[in-house]
Short mmCIF file of C-alpha atoms in Angstrom, two decimals:
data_model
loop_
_atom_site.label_atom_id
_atom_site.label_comp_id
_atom_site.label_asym_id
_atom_site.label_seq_id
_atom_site.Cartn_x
_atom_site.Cartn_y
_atom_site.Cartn_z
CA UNK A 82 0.00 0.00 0.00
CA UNK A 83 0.98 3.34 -0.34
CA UNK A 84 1.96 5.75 2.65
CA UNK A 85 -0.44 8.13 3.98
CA UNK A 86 1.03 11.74 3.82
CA UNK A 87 -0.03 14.74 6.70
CA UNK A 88 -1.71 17.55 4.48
CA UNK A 89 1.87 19.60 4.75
CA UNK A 90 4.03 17.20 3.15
CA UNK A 91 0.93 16.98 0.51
CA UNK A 92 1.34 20.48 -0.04
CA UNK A 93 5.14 20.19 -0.13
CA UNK A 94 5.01 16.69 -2.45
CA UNK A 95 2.12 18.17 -4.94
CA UNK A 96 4.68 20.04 -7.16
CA UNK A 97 3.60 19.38 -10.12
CA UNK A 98 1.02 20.09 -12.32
CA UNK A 99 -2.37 18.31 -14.34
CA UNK A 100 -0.43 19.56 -17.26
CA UNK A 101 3.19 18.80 -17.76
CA UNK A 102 5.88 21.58 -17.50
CA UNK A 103 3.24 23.50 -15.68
CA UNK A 104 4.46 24.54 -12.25
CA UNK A 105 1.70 25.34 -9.39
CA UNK A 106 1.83 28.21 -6.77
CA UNK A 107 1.80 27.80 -2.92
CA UNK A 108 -1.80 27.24 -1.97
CA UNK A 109 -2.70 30.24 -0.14
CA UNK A 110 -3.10 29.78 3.27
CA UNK A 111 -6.63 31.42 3.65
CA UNK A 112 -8.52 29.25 1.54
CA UNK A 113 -10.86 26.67 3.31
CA UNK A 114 -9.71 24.04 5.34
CA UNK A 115 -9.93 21.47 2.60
CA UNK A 116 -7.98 22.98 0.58
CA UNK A 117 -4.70 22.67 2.74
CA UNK A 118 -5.57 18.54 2.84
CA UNK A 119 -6.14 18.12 -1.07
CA UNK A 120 -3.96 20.99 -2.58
CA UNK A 121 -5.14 20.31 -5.97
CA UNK A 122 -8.85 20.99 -5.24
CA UNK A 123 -7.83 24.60 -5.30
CA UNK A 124 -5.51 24.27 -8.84
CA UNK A 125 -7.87 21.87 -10.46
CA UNK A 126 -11.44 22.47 -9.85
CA UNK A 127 -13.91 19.70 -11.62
CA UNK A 128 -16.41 22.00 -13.95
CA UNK A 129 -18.81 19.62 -14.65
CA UNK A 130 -19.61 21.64 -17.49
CA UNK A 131 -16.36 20.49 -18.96
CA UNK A 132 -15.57 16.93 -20.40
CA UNK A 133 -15.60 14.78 -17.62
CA UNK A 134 -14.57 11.27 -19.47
CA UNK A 135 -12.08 13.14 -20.99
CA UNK A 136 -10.74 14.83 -17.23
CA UNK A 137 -10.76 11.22 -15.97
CA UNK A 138 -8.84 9.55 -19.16
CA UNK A 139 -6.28 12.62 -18.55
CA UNK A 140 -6.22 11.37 -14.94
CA UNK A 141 -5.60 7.78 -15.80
CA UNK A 142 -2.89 9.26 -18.11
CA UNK A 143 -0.99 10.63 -15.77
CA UNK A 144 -1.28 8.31 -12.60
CA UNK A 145 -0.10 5.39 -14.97
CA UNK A 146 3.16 7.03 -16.21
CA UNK A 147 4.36 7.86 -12.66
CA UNK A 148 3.29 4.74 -11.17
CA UNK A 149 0.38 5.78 -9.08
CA UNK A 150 -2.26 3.79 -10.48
CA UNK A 151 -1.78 0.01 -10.58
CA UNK A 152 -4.70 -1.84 -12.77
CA UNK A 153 -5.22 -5.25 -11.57
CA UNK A 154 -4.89 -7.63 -14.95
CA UNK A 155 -7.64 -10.51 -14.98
CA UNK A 156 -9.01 -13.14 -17.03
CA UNK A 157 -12.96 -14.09 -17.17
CA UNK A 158 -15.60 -16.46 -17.95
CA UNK A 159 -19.11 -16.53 -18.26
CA UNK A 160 -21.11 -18.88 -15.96
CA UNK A 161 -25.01 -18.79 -16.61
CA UNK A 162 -27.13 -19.47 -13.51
CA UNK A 163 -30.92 -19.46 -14.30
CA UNK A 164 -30.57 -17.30 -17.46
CA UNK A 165 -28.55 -14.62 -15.30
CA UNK A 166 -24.95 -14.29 -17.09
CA UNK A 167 -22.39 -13.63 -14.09
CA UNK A 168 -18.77 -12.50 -15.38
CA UNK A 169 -16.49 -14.41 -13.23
CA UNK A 170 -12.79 -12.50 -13.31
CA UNK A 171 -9.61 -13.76 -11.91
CA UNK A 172 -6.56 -12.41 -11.56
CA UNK A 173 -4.23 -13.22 -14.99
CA UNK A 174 -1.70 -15.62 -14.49
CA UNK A 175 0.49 -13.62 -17.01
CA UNK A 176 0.46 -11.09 -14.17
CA UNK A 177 2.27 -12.53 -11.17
CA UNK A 178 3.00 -9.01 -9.36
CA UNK A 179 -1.11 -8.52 -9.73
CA UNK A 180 -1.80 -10.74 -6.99
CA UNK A 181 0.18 -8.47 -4.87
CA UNK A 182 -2.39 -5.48 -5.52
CA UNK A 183 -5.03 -7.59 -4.96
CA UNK A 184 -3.75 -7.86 -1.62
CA UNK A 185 -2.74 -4.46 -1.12
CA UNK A 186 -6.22 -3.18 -2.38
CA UNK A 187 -8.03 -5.75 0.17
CA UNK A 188 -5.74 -5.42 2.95
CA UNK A 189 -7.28 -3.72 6.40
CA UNK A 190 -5.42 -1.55 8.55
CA UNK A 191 -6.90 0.46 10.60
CA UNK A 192 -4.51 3.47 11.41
CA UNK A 193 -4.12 3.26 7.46
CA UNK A 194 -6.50 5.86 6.06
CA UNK A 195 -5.65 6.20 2.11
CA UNK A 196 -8.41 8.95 1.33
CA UNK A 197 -6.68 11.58 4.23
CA UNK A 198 -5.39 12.90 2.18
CA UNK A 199 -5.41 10.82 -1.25
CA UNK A 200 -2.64 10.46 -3.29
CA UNK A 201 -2.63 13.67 -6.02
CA UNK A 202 -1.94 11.81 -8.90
CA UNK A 203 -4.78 10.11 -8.54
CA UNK A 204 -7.55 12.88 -7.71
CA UNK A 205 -9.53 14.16 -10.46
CA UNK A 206 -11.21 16.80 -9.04
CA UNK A 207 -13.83 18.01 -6.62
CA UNK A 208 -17.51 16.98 -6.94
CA UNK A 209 -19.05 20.15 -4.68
CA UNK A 210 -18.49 21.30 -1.26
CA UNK A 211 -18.06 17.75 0.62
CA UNK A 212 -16.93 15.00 -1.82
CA UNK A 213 -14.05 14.49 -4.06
CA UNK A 214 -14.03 12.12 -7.44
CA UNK A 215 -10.38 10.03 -7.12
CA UNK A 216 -9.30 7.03 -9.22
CA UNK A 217 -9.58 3.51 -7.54
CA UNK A 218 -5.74 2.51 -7.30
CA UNK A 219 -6.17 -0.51 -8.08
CA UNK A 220 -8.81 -0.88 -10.30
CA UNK A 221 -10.15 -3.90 -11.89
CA UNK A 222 -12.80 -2.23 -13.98
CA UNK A 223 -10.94 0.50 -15.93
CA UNK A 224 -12.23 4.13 -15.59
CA UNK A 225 -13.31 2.83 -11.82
CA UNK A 226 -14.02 6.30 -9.61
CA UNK A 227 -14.28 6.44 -5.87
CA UNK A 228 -16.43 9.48 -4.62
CA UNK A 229 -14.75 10.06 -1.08
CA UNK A 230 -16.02 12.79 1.44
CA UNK A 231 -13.50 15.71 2.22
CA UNK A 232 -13.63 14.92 5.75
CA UNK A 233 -13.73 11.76 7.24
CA UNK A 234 -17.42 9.75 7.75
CA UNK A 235 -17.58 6.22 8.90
CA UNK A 236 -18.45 3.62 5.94
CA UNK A 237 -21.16 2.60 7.78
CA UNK A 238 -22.57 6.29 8.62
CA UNK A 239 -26.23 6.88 6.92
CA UNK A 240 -25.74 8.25 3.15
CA UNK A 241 -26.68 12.23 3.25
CA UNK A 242 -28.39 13.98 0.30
CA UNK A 243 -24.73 15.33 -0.23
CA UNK A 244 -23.43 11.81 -0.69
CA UNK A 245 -26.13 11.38 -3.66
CA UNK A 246 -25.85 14.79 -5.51
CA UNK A 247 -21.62 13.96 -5.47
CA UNK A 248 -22.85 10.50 -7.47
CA UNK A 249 -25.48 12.31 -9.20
CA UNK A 250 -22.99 14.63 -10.83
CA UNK A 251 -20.78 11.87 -12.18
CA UNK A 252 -23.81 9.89 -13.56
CA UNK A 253 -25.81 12.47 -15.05
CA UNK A 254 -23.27 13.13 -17.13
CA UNK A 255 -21.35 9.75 -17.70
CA UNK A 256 -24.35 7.24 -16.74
CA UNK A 257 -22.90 4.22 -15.88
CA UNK A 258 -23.52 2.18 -12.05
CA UNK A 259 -22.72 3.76 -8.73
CA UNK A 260 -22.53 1.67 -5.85
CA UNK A 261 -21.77 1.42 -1.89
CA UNK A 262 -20.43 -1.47 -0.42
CA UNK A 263 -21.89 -0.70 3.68
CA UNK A 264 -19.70 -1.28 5.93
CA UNK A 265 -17.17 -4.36 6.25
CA UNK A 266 -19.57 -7.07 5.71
CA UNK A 267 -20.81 -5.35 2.71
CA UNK A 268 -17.18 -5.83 1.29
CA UNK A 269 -16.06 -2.71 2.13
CA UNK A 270 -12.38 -2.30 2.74
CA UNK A 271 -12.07 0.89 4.02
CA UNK A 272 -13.59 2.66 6.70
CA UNK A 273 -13.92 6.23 5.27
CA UNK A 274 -17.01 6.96 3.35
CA UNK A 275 -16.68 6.40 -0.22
CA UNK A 276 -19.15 5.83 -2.98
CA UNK A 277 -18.26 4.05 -6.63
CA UNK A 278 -19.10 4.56 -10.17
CA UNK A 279 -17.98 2.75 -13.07
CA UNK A 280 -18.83 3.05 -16.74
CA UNK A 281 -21.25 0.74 -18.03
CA UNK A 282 -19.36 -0.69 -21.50
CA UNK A 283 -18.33 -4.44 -22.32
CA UNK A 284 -19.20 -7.10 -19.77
CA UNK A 285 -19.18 -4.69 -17.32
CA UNK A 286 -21.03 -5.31 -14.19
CA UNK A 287 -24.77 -3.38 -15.05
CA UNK A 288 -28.46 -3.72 -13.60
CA UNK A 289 -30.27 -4.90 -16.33
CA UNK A 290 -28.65 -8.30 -16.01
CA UNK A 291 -31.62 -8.52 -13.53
CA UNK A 292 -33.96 -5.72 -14.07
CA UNK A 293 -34.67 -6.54 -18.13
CA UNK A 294 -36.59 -9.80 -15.79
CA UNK A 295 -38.86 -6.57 -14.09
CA UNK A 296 -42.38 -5.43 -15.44
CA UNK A 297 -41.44 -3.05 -17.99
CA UNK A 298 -44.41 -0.94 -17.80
CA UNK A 299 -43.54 -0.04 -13.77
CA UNK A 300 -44.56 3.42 -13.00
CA UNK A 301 -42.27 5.72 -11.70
CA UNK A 302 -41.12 5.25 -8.17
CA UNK A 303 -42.91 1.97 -8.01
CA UNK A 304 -40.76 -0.74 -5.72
CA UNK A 305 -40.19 -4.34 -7.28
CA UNK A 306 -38.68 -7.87 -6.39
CA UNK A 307 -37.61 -10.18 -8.54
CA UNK A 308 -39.28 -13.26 -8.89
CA UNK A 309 -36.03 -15.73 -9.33
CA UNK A 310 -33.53 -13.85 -7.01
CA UNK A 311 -33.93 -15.90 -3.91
CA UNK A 312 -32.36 -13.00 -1.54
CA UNK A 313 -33.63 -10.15 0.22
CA UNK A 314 -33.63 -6.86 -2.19
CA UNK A 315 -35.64 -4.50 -3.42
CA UNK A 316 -35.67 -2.26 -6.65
CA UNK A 317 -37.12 0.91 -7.31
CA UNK A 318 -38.22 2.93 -10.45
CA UNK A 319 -36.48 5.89 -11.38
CA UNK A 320 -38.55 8.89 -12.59
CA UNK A 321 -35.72 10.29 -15.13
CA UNK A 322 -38.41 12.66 -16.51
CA UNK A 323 -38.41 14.42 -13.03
CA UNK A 324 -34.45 14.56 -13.02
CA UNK A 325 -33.46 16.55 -15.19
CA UNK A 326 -30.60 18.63 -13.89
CA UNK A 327 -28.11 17.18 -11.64
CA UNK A 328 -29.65 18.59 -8.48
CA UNK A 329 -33.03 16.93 -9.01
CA UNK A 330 -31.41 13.57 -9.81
CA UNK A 331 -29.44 13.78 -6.96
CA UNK A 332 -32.72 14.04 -5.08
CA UNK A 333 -34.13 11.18 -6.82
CA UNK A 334 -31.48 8.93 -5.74
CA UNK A 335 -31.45 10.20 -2.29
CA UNK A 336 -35.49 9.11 -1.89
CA UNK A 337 -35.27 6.05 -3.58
CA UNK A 338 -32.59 4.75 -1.64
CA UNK A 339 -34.94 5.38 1.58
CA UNK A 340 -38.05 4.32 -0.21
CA UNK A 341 -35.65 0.88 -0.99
CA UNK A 342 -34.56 0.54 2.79
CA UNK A 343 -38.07 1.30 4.02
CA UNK A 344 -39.25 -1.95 2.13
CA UNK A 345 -36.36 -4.30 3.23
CA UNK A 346 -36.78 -3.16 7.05
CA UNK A 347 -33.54 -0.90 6.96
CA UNK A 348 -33.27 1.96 9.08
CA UNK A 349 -31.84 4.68 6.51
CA UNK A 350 -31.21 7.30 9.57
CA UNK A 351 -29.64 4.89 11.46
CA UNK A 352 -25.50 5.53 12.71
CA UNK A 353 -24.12 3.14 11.94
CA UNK A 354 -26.58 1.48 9.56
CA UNK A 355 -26.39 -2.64 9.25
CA UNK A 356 -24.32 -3.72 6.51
CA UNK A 357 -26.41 -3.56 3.03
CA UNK A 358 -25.29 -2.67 -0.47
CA UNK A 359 -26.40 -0.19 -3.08
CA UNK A 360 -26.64 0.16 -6.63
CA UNK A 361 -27.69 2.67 -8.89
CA UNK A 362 -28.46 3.20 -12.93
CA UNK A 363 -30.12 5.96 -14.56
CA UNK A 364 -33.22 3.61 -14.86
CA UNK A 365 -32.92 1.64 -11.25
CA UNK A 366 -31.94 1.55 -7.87
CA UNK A 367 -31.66 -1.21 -5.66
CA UNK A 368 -30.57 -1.95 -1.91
CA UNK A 369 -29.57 -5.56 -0.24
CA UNK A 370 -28.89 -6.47 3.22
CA UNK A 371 -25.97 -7.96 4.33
CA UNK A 372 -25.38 -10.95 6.42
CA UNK A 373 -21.79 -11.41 5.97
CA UNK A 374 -18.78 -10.44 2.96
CA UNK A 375 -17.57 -13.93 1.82
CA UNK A 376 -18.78 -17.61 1.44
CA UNK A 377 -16.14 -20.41 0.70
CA UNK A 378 -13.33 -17.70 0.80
CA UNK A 379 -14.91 -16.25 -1.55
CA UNK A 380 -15.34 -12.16 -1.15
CA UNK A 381 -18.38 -10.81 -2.08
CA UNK A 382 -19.21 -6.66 -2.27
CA UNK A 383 -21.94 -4.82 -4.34
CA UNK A 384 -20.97 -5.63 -7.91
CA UNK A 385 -21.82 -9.60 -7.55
CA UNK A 386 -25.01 -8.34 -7.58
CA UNK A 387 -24.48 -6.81 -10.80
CA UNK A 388 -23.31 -9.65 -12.12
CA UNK A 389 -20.10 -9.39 -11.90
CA UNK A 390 -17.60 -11.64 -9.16
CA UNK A 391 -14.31 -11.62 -8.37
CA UNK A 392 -11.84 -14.77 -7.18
CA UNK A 393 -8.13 -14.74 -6.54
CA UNK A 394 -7.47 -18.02 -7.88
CA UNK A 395 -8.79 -19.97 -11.14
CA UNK A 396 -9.47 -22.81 -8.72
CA UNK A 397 -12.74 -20.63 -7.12
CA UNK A 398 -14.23 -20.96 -10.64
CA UNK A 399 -15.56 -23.81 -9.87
CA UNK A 400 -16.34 -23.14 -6.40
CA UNK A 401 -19.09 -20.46 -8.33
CA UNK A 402 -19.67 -23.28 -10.92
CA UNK A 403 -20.63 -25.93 -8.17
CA UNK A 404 -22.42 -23.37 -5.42
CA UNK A 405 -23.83 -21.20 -8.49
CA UNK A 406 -23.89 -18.01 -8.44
CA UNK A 407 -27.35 -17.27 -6.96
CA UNK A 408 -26.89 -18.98 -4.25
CA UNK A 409 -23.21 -17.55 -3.60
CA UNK A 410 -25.28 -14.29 -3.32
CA UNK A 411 -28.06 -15.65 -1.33
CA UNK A 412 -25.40 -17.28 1.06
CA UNK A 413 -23.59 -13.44 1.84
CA UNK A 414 -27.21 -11.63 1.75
CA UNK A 415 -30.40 -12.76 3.78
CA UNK A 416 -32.97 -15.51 1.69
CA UNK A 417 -36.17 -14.65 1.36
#
């Protein structure tokens, strides 16, 4: 893992610049608090007017060259469990020093806090007053953003209306799935809050590899379970007609999510909240409680119920083959 750095040295480390040759100015000592912890929200504000992809792509640029960003290769395979495709990745065996950042990007340690401050190479920009869009170090998923408060917040603290509009203004521009693994047994592996997006392209993990099963002519708002996924959940419809500015979708995510915990019994105020994930597309939302992160050594966060699992070795494959993956789900959630 990398070291944490106190927000001086940040200050002192961050001399370069998004734009090579560029050289940046002290930050000046006045501006607000957060400033002084992540030095480049002051020289490299995120306009979301601007091209976001292509501020993110720039990003990924960058960290690569100087080392800061360290993709995890993988192989996958498809495994079909009762007409649900699940993408089942692995790390590549033509990638030996992989399984090392698999490690490093699941390892726990709690005086270790990578987001306070984040590495600079890695943050894109901020994403309003309290949240920050930064690149997962070790992504699996290219393009993979983490949306991390400017001050620390639990994992398992209750998600604000702030924490939605900061997601809201990555996918109402970009689309794509946002997610929240809820605390540790969600498959969370860090304690400061953080929210997730990732682009919805390929065999990416997406929603409608169980929602194109829903009625299609819901209304608007309406909640829905699905009739062959034998753990606890709920989805709502998204009203996109009454989102149309960030702002307003940000709202719409913030009540569905409650409207979503309301039906499965969670507490949405509560602090902390029980383990549960989230996940979010333009067209859906949908919440599950937890009841534990792995079954058969097998890890499990919010994007196996997107269809899409992870396993260190090839030899799990057939661990998901033989358990299927339903019922790998069902085993980490709560059955119905």
């Amino acid at each position: 893992m990398y070291s944490p750095r106190t927000a001086k040295e940040t200050v002192m480390a961050y001399s370069g610049a998004p734009h090579r040759g560029a050289r940046l100015k002290l930050i000046d000592r006045k501006a607000p608090a957060y400033t002084a912890c992540y030095p480049f929200a002051a020289i490299y504000p995120l306009n979301m007017s601007d091209d976001l992809l292509h501020r993110i792509d720039c990003t990924i640029s960058r960290a690569t060259e100087s080392g800061a960003l360290q993709p995890i290769r993988t192989e996958q395979t498809l495994i079909r469990d009762a007409g649900i495709d699940f993408t089942v990745r692995w790390v590549s065996s033509l990638a030996h020093k992989d399984a090392a950042r698999v490690s490093a990007a699941t390892r726990r340690i709690p005086a270790f806090n990578p987001f306070l401050p984040p590495e600079p190479e890695l943050a894109i920009g901020p994403l309003g007053e309290r949240h920050l869009a930064v690149l997962n170090k070790f992504p699996v998923i290219e393009r993979h953003l983490l949306i991390i408060t400017r001050a620390f917040e639990e994992q398992t603290a209750p998600l604000t209306h702030a924490d939605f509009l900061a997601l809201a203004s990555v996918m109402n521009v970009l689309g794509g799935l946002g997610f929240y693994n809820g605390g540790t047994e969600a498959g969370a592996s860090q304690r400061h809050k953080h929210l997730q997006w990732i682009p919805q392209a390929g065999e990416s993990a997406a929603l409608s590899a169980f929602t194109d099963r829903l009625p299609a002519n819901l209304p608007a708002g309406a909640v829905a379970t699905h009739p062959d996924l034998p753990w606890q959940h709920c989805f709502v419809r998204l009203a996109l007609e009454d989102a149309r500015d960030t702002g307003q979708f940000g709202e719409l995510l913030c009540d569905s999510f409650r409207r979503a915990c309301r039906a499965v019994g969670i507490d949405h105020g509560l602090n902390p909240m029980p383990p549960y994930n989230l996940l979010a597309s333009r067209e859906w939302l949908t919440v599950i409680p937890r009841r534990c992160e792995r079954h058969e050594h097998i890890s499990i966060n919010a994007l196996g119920f997107a269809g899409s699992l992870f396993v260190r070795q090839p030899a799990q494959i057939d661990t998901v083959r033989n358990i299927g993956p339903l019922q790998l789900l069902t085993a980490v959630a709560h059955r119905r």
